[in-house]
Amino acid sequence: MTERTKGDLVLDVSQLRIEVRTDAGPGPVLVDDVSFTLRRGEVLGLIGESGAGKSTIGLAVLGYTRANCFITGGSLRFHGRDIRTMSAAERRALRGPGVAYIAQSAAASFNPAHTILQQVCEIPIQQGLLSPAAARSRAIGLFRELDLPNPEQFGDRYPHQVSGGQLQRAMAAMAMAARPDILIFDEPTTALDVTTQVEVLASFRKLIREHGTSAIYITHDLAVVAQIADEIMVLRQGRMVEHGTADAILHHPQQDYTRRLVAERFEAHGHHAQDSGALLELRHVVASYASLLRVVNDVSLRIQRGDTLAVVGESGSGKSSLARVIMGLLPREAGDIRFRDEMLASRLKDRTREQLRRVQMIYQSPDVALNPNQTLLQIIGRPVQFYFRRSRAEVRARVLELLAMMDLPADYIDRKPGALSGGQKQRVGIARALAAEPDLIICDEVTSALDQLVGEEILKLLKRLQEELGIAYLFITHDLGTVKRIANKVAVMLKGEMVDGGETEAVFAPPYHPYTQLLLSSVPEMRSDWLDGVLAGRAG
Amino acid sequence: ATEDAHAAETPRRGGTMRLGIGGGSTTDSLDPATWNDSVGTTGGFAFFEPLIETGAGNAAQPGLAASWEAKPGATEWVFNLQKGVTFHNGKTFTADDAVYSINLHRGKTKSGAAGVFSAIMDVKKTGDNQITISLKAADGEFPAVLTDYHCRMVPEGTTDFTKPVGTGAFTVAGYQPGVRVHGTRNPNYWRKDRGFLDAFDLTVINDSTARLNALMSGQVDTINRVDAKVANLIKAKKGYELVVSPGGWHTVVSLMQDKGAMFENHDLRLAMKYGIDREQVVKTLMGGYGSVGFDHPIPRGDANFNTALKPIAHDPDKAKFHLKKSGFAGTVTIQSSDAAFNGAVDMATLFQGNLAKAGLKVDVKKEPADGFWSNVWLKGACVVSYWAGRTTATQMLDVGYGPGAPWNESHYQNPKFTALLNAARAELDAGKRKSILFEAQALMSDDVAALIPAFRNSLDAHNGKVGGLVPASLSDMDNSAITVRGWMKA
Amino acid sequence: MLRLVMLRLAFGAMTVLAASVLIFAGTELLPGDLATAILQNSATPENVAEMRAQLGLDRPAPVRYAEWISHAAQGDLGISLSNQHPVAEELAPRLRNSFFLAAFAACVSVPLAVLLGLLAAIYQNSWYDRAVNFITLLTISVPEYLVGYLLVKYLSVRWGLFPSLANVAPENTLLERLDLTFLPMLTLVLVVVAHMMRMTRASVLNIMASPYIEMAFLKGLTKSRVVVRHAFPNALAPIISVIALNLAYLIVGVVVVEAVFVYPGLGQLLVDAVAKHDLPVVQACGLIFACVFILLNLLADIMAILSNPRLRRAR
Amino acid sequence: MVKLFGQRVPLPALIGLLIIVANLLAAAFAPWIAPFPEADVVGDAWAEADATYWLGLDNLGRDIFSRLLYGARMSIGLSLLITVLSFTIGVIGGFTAAIGKGWIDAALSRFVDLILAMPTLIFAFVVLSVMGTDLAVLVVTLACLDSVKVFRLARALAVNIGALEYVEVARVRGEGLWWVITREILPNALAPLIAEFGLRFTFAFLFVAALSFLGLGVQPPAADWGSMVRDYRDVIALDSPAPFYPAGAIALLTIGVNFVVDWLLALHARGYGEGA
Ligand SMILES: Nc1ncnc2c1ncn2[C@@H]1O[C@H](COP(=O)(O)OP(=O)(O)OP(=O)(O)O)[C@@H](O)[C@H]1O
Ligand SMILES: Nc1ncnc2c1ncn2[C@@H]1O[C@H](COP(=O)(O)OP(=O)(O)OP(=O)(O)O)[C@@H](O)[C@H]1O
Ligand SMILES: [Mg+2]
Ligand SMILES: [Mg+2]
C-alpha cells in the first residue's frame, strides 16, 4: 500500500465503456466514454437518474461487472495499475484493502446466516491482513467510531436483530475493516427514512474525514451529495453530462439537464380546494394486525372533494395500514368510516360494488402492482368492463382515451407491463384507477420507487387530473418536500397515532409540533453546510 | 456334466453346504403343518423325519417306519417303527410320538395334509413300536399318503415349534423366517448312510436373478428353480452343473363346469383344447425344459402313465369347428396371476394369441398376487394355476378331480370318471390298477374340464463342490432332501 | 424458538396419531377378515364366527383401535398370524437391518451429494457441471432394480469384488456387514444422490442471486468461500428437507432393492404380510413406517429452524 | 441458432424437445409404425436381432421394437394421465387452500401432511392390493398420491403471488374467487408449474416401473416400458441387450424432459437474476 498523503492520485478512470453481451449477441452500451480521477481524501459524487449507469461504474472500480456486462473500452488505473488487466487473484486482493463497497440495502447485503462481527472481520482475515483477534478489536473500534450502541457486543448480533440505520453503519464498518483506499457508497441512505438518514450521513462523513479515505458517493439526491462531495459528476444514460466541483454544479449548473435537476428541488406549488362537504370522514378508527400491536390508533380525519390530504410519518408509523383500513383490506376494530355520507362496512366483502368503485388505490411499486401476464388493454379495460359493463369496442375506446390522458402512445395498448419503464408503469396504474371513475384515489408512496424527474412528472400528472376531474387524493409519503408542494392538508403519524394535522400552511409553520419539527429539519437541503447546521442544532 | 456320474461317487463327510432356495416367506415357520413351499421343506427335512419316504420312481421307502403291511381289504394298515431312535432332546422315539404326530394333521388343523389325511379314520398304538391306521375306505397305496411332506415325527405333546425337536440329521442353529435356515450336525443321528455334512446354511432367495447371481458369485453352492431362460448358460459354464428333474409339476387352466356355466358345453372345452399350442408353452415358457400335457395330471415318469395316448396337437381348424358347433359367441376371460407361478400370465397371453386364430375371443385378467389363492382360485370360471406332483397317480386324480374334493378347481364331474377313480383306489393289484388308470387318462384327455398344457421339469444347479444332488421324481433339490443326502467334495 | 420446536413436536405427535387411525382403517379394508385369514382352509361359517368372537372382532372398530394403539404404545404389537411369533420380535431385527442399510447409504450419499452439488454450483455451466448433471439424471431415470442387477453383474459375478447377497446375520461383525451390504448401499446411493445433489445445486444457485452474495464477491472472497460459507448455510433449509425425504425413502421405500439383494429388511416383511393377510404385521409395519417418516420430517423441520438464525434467535 | 416463440433455445433443450416430440410421435402412431402387433408371437423366444426383428424378440417371442413403440403409448399415456390428473387435483386444492385461508387451508394442509407422512410406494402397494390392479385404479391412486406434492407447490405459489399487489387490486375491485384464480394467479404460476409437471411426469414413469416390479403395474399383454424391463431382467446374465432397450427408452425420455424443464426453469428465473 502506498503512503497516505492527501492529494496523491489514487484512481484514474479514462474513457470507460461497458457493454452488455449475451449469448444472443451484443446488447446496449451501459457506460460510454466516462473519465474521472480521484485523489486521496477526495469525495466524488455520482448523480443521475435511475438506470444512468452509476452502480455499473462504481462496481467497475472494484473490477466487478454483473452477469453479461463487460468492460470493453478505456482504463481504470488504481495507483497506476490497470484493474482491467489484473488477474482474478489480484482483483480479489484489490477488493477490501484497495476498494470497498457499501451497498444501497444493508438488509439485503448482509448474510442472514452469520453474525455481523463475522462478516465485518471476514475481509481482513481472509485477505491475511489481520489475526482474528486484531480484526475483532479493529471492528469494535469502528463500531465505536460509528456511534453504534454497545460496540463490544454489537457484532455478536445477527443482521435481523439490528435496525436498518445501524445495519447501514455496520456495512460501513465492514467496508472500512481493511482500511481501503477508496470507498464506494452506492445510494447508502436511500432505503432509510429521513430522520435516520441524517445520522447515517453524519457517520459516513466523519469516517471519511478521519481516515482520509477517498470515496465515490452514488446517489440521485443532489441535496445529499451536497453534504459530502468535493466534486460532482452528473450522468445520464451512461454518459457524462457535467462534471465539476460541488459548488459549481449546485450553484452554476451549465447543462440544461443539471439545471432541471437542481431546479426541481426549489420548486413549490400550493393548492387550495373549496369547501364542498366531506367526501371521506374517519372517526376514532382503531385497527391492528392479528391482535398484535395497534398499527392504527384512534385516527380521525376528513377529506373533501378536490382535497389532497398528505399522510406523513416515518417508516412503520402506520401510513399504509391506514390506507388498508380505508380500503377494507384491514378490518377496523372500532371507529366509523363514512364515505359520501354512507357508512363504509368494515370488511371488503361487505361493501357494495359502487362503494368499491368510488375509492381506488395506486401503489408504490408499479412492478408488482401490474399483472405481468396481461396487456394494458386487459389491465385498464377490466375495471371499465367490471364496473360499467361496456361492450368490447367501448372498453377499447375508453382504454385508448385513458392512455391518451396519461400521455402514453396508443400502440402500447397491446403491450405487457414488462415492456414499459417504471414511470410508464406507474401511469398505467393511474389509468387503471381512473378507469373506475373514482371520487377518491389513495396514493401510497407513488413516487418513491421512481427517480426524481420521473416522479415529478407523475405528480404533475396527478395534479392535472385533479384539476380536470375534481378527484380527491389521500397521499401517503415520507418526503416532506412533496407534501409542501402538492397537499393542502397534512396528517402527521407516529406509531399509529395522528400527532399533528390540519392545513399544510398551518402544520408547516411555527409553532411546530415537536415531531413535525424533527421531520422537517431532517429533509436535506441543497446547501453544503446544511448537515453541519442540523448536527450543531441537535447537539445544542 | 452327466447326472448319473454322481451316483457312483462315494460321499465325503464334513463341510458346510450353502444353499440359495427360492420359495420362502417371512411368514414361514418350522411347524411342519405350515410348510407350503421349497424353503419350508428343504429346511425342515433336515430337522424332522417322516415315517415313510419317497424314493426313486415315487416308491415308498422306509423312514422312521421300518416296515408295513395292509390287512386284507386294505382298510387297515400296520406300521412297525424303527427302534432305538432318539430325538434331539434325548427322548426315544416311540409309537406314542408317531400317533401324536399323525394326529397333528387331522381334524381341526391348518395342516396342508389335512385333505389327504381325511381318509384316515383312526390311528392306534398297537405296540411300543407299532401303530395301526384304519381308513374310511380301502386304499391299496396308503403308505404313499404318509409320505406327505407335512407329516413329520415330533415328540408327543409338542406345541411350540420355535425350538424344534426332531430326529433329523441336523439340529437348528439359526432360524429367521424368510431369511435363513441354519443347521449343524446331529451327533446322535441314527442313520449312517446319510447326514454327511457338518452344517448347512440355507438363504432364502426368492428373486430368480438374485439366486443365479448368488451361485455365480460363489456365495452359495447350490440353488433351486433355475430360470429356464438361463439353464443352457449354466450347462455350458465350466464348474457348474444343471440338474434336470422331470417331475409332476404341471400347469393347469381350470374350466369351471358348473351347471349352466359356459364350460358345461363340451364343444367349447374341445375348442380350447385344440386351440392352444402346447408345444409353444414348453418351448417359450419352459425354455424346452418340460413336456406337453395330455390334459391329465399323470406325469411321464409315473409307472401308470398311459403311453398309448396321443398328444393333443395344436389344430386351429378343429378348434374352429368345435367352436362353431358349440354355438358360443362370447368372450372367455382367463384369470391369471404371477402368484400362481412365474409365467402364468405369459401363458394366458400366449393362449390369448392362439385362440384368436381359432376365432375365440379371450381376455387376460391379471389378478393381484395378494388374495389370488383365496379369492380367485377355486372361484373363477377360467383360472390359471398349477399342481405339484403327488406320490401316486390315484392320489393326484383324487385331490384334483375327485367328486367333492375341496381342490377340484373346475368342479369336474363325470360319473364314468368317478367310477374309474373309486375302482382304482380300492384296487390292491398293481397291474389291474394300471389298466383302470389308463382308461381314466384317456377319458380325461377328451373330456376333463381343464387344460393341462405342459409339465415342467424342475431345474437345480450347483457348483463343482456339491455331491449327491440327483434328479428327483417329485420336487426340486432331491425331493428337498439335499441337506440330508448330499455332501461337499473336498 | 423453543415455542416453534414444541409446536412442531406436538404437531408431529398428532400426525402419528392420525396416521395410526388411517392405518387401522386401511387394514380394516383389506379383503377378507382376520378370522378367515387365520382359519384359511378350515373356514366354515361357524368356525369363523367362533374365531371372530375369540379374537374380539365382534366388538366395534373404535374399541379395537383404542386397544391396539394403547398396546402398541407400550411396545406390544400383537402376535403374527402366520407363525405365531410376537410381531415386535419379528420386526426388531429387520428394523435394525433397515436402519443399518439406510444409515450406511446415508453416510455415503449425503456428504457425496452435498459435495457434488456444491462443486456443480461453484463450477456452474462448466463441463464438470454438465457431466455430473447428466450422470445423475441417468441414475435416477433407470429403474433401481436394473441398477442393482448391473452392479451385481459386474462388481460381483464378473469381477468378484463384493458379495451379491446381502444376507446379513446377527453374528456378523461390523466389517462383514459393511462388505455384505456394499452393493445394496451403492445401488441406493446411486438412486438418491441425484435428487439430493440437484437440490443442493439448485438451492445454492438460487441463493447465488442474492445481493449479499454479490457483496461477498465484492469483499474479495474466492468463489468457493462464497459458495460454501455464504450461499450454502442459507440454502440449507430446502437441502435438509430433501435429505430427510431421501432418508425416509432409504428406510421405507427399498422393497425392490431388498428383493434384488435378498436383504432382510422391513419392506419385504410388509409385502409378505400383505400377501398373507397377516394383519398385525401389516399394521405394525405401517405404524413404524409412518413414525419414521414423521420423525424424519420433524427432525428436518427442527434442523431447518436451528439452521436459520432468524428463527433461532428472535430479534 | 434455433428460436422458438421468440426465445433462443439452447442445445440441450433442443435435444430434449426432439426427444419428447419423437416419443410423442412414436406413441401416437405406434400402430402404424410398428412392424408387428404388440402381443403377437412372431418367432422363438429371445431370438437375436436381425433385419426383420430390429431389436430381436422377447421372452415370448414378440418383437421388441414393436413392443417398445406400443410401450411408449402405454407408458407415456399412463404417466401423462396420472400427471394431468394429479395436477388438476393438486392445483385446485392448493389454490383453494391459499386463497381460502383460515380453516380450509388448515384442514387441507394438515390432511396433505398426513398423506405425505405415508411412504408412497407402500401406500400404493397396499391400495392396489386391496382394489386390484385395474388401470383406472392405478391411475387414480398414483394421481392422488402425487397430487399432495403438487398441492404443496401450488399452495406456496398461490400464497406468494396472492400477496402481490395486482392480486390485491383485483380483490379490491370486487372480483370473484374464480377470476382471481384463473386470471391473476394461474398465468403467473404457470412457469414453475410446467417445470414441476415435467419432473412429476418422469417420476410417474419410474413409479409405474417400480410397481411393475412388485407385479402391480400394467396388465399384459399390453406393453409398458417398466414391465418390459422387469420381464427382461433375467437375461442380463446372458449379456443380452434386451433389458436395456426399454430402460434406455425410459432414461432417454427422462433426460429429455429434464433438459426442457431446466430450460423452462432458467427462463423463469431470468426475472430474478439481476442482483443488488
Ligand atoms: N446484468 C445486466 N445485464 C444487462 N443490463 C444490465 C445489467 N445490470 C444492469 N443493467 C442495466 O444497466 C443500466 C445501468 O444500471 P445501473 O445499475 O448502473 O444503474 P444505476 O444508475 O445504478 O440506477 P439505480 O439508481 O436504479 O441504482 C440499467 O439500464 C440496467 O437495466
Ligand atoms: N401484514 C402485517 N402483519 C403484521 N404486522 C404488519 C403487517 N403489515 C405491516 N405491519 C406492521 O404494522 C406497522 C405499520 O406498518 P405500515 O406498513 O402501515 O407502515 P408505513 O407507515 O406504511 O411504513 P412505510 O413507510 O415503511 O411504508 C409496522 O410496524 C409493520 O411492521
Ligand atoms: Mg444502482
Ligand atoms: Mg407503507
Coordinates of N, CA and C in Angstrom, one line a residue, chain B residues 207-209 212-213 227 229-230 233 280 283-285 338 345-346 349-350 352 364-368 370, chain D residues 41 44-46 59-60 62 128-129 132-133 213 215-216 218-221 230-231 233-235 237-238:
Chain B
D207 N -35.9 -64.0 -5.6 CA -35.8 -63.4 -6.9 C -34.9 -64.3 -7.7
S208 N -35.4 -64.7 -8.9 CA -34.6 -65.7 -9.7 C -33.3 -65.2 -10.1
T209 N -33.2 -63.9 -10.5 CA -32.0 -63.4 -11.0 C -31.0 -63.3 -9.8
L212 N -29.5 -66.8 -9.1 CA -28.5 -67.1 -10.1 C -27.2 -66.4 -9.8
N213 N -27.3 -65.1 -9.5 CA -26.1 -64.3 -9.2 C -25.4 -64.8 -8.0
D227 N -34.1 -70.4 -13.7 CA -34.9 -70.0 -14.8 C -34.6 -70.7 -16.1
K229 N -34.7 -69.8 -19.0 CA -34.0 -68.9 -19.9 C -32.5 -69.0 -19.8
V230 N -32.1 -69.2 -18.5 CA -30.6 -69.2 -18.3 C -30.1 -70.6 -18.1
L233 N -27.2 -71.6 -20.2 CA -26.0 -70.9 -19.8 C -25.2 -71.6 -18.8
Q280 N -45.7 -74.7 -27.8 CA -45.2 -73.3 -27.6 C -44.9 -73.0 -26.1
K283 N -41.8 -74.7 -25.2 CA -40.6 -74.0 -25.8 C -40.4 -72.7 -25.2
T284 N -41.4 -71.8 -25.2 CA -41.1 -70.4 -24.8 C -41.1 -70.2 -23.3
L285 N -42.1 -70.9 -22.6 CA -42.2 -70.6 -21.2 C -41.2 -71.5 -20.4
D338 N -49.1 -63.9 -11.4 CA -47.8 -64.5 -11.2 C -47.7 -65.1 -9.8
V345 N -49.0 -65.5 -16.3 CA -49.7 -64.5 -17.1 C -49.2 -64.6 -18.5
D346 N -47.9 -64.9 -18.7 CA -47.4 -65.1 -20.0 C -48.1 -66.2 -20.7
T349 N -51.4 -65.2 -21.9 CA -51.2 -64.3 -23.0 C -51.0 -65.1 -24.3
L350 N -50.2 -66.1 -24.2 CA -49.9 -67.0 -25.3 C -51.2 -67.6 -25.8
Q352 N -54.2 -66.5 -25.4 CA -55.0 -65.4 -26.0 C -54.7 -65.3 -27.5
V364 N -57.3 -61.5 -21.0 CA -56.5 -61.9 -19.9 C -56.6 -60.9 -18.8
K365 N -57.0 -61.4 -17.6 CA -57.1 -60.6 -16.5 C -56.1 -60.9 -15.5
K366 N -55.1 -60.0 -15.3 CA -54.0 -60.2 -14.3 C -54.5 -59.9 -12.9
E367 N -54.6 -60.9 -12.1 CA -55.1 -60.7 -10.8 C -54.0 -60.4 -9.9
P368 N -54.2 -59.5 -8.9 CA -53.1 -59.2 -7.9 C -52.7 -60.5 -7.2
D370 N -51.8 -60.7 -4.2 CA -52.4 -60.8 -2.9 C -53.8 -61.3 -3.1
Chain D
V41 N -46.9 -63.4 -31.1 CA -45.7 -64.1 -31.0 C -45.3 -64.4 -32.5
D44 N -39.1 -67.4 -32.2 CA -38.6 -68.0 -31.0 C -38.3 -67.0 -29.9
A45 N -38.5 -67.4 -28.6 CA -38.1 -66.5 -27.5 C -36.7 -66.1 -27.6
W46 N -36.4 -64.9 -27.3 CA -35.0 -64.4 -27.3 C -34.3 -64.5 -28.6
N59 N -39.2 -62.4 -24.3 CA -39.3 -63.7 -23.6 C -40.4 -64.6 -24.1
L60 N -41.4 -64.1 -24.9 CA -42.4 -64.9 -25.5 C -42.2 -65.0 -27.0
R62 N -42.1 -62.1 -28.9 CA -42.7 -61.0 -29.5 C -41.6 -60.0 -29.9
L128 N -53.4 -50.8 -4.0 CA -53.5 -51.6 -5.2 C -53.8 -53.1 -4.9
S129 N -53.2 -53.5 -3.8 CA -53.5 -54.9 -3.4 C -55.0 -55.0 -3.0
G132 N -57.2 -54.0 -6.4 CA -57.0 -54.7 -7.7 C -56.2 -53.7 -8.7
T133 N -55.6 -54.3 -9.7 CA -54.7 -53.5 -10.5 C -55.3 -53.1 -11.8
F213 N -42.5 -54.0 -10.9 CA -41.6 -54.9 -10.3 C -42.3 -55.7 -9.3
G215 N -45.3 -56.4 -9.4 CA -46.4 -57.2 -10.0 C -47.7 -56.4 -10.0
L216 N -47.6 -55.1 -9.8 CA -48.9 -54.4 -9.7 C -49.1 -53.3 -10.8
V218 N -48.9 -52.4 -15.1 CA -49.8 -52.5 -16.3 C -50.0 -54.0 -16.6
Q219 N -51.2 -54.3 -17.0 CA -51.6 -55.7 -17.2 C -51.2 -56.2 -18.6
P220 N -50.8 -57.4 -18.8 CA -50.4 -58.0 -20.1 C -51.7 -58.2 -20.9
P221 N -51.6 -58.3 -22.2 CA -50.4 -58.3 -22.9 C -49.9 -56.9 -23.3
R230 N -38.7 -55.3 -16.4 CA -38.8 -56.3 -15.4 C -38.9 -57.7 -16.1
D231 N -39.6 -57.8 -17.2 CA -39.7 -59.1 -17.9 C -38.4 -59.5 -18.5
R233 N -35.3 -58.7 -17.3 CA -34.2 -58.6 -16.4 C -33.4 -59.9 -16.3
D234 N -34.1 -61.0 -16.4 CA -33.4 -62.3 -16.2 C -32.2 -62.5 -17.2
V235 N -32.3 -61.9 -18.3 CA -31.3 -62.2 -19.3 C -30.1 -61.3 -19.2
A237 N -27.9 -61.6 -17.2 CA -26.8 -62.6 -17.0 C -26.3 -63.1 -18.4
L238 N -27.1 -63.1 -19.4 CA -26.8 -63.7 -20.7 C -26.1 -62.7 -21.6

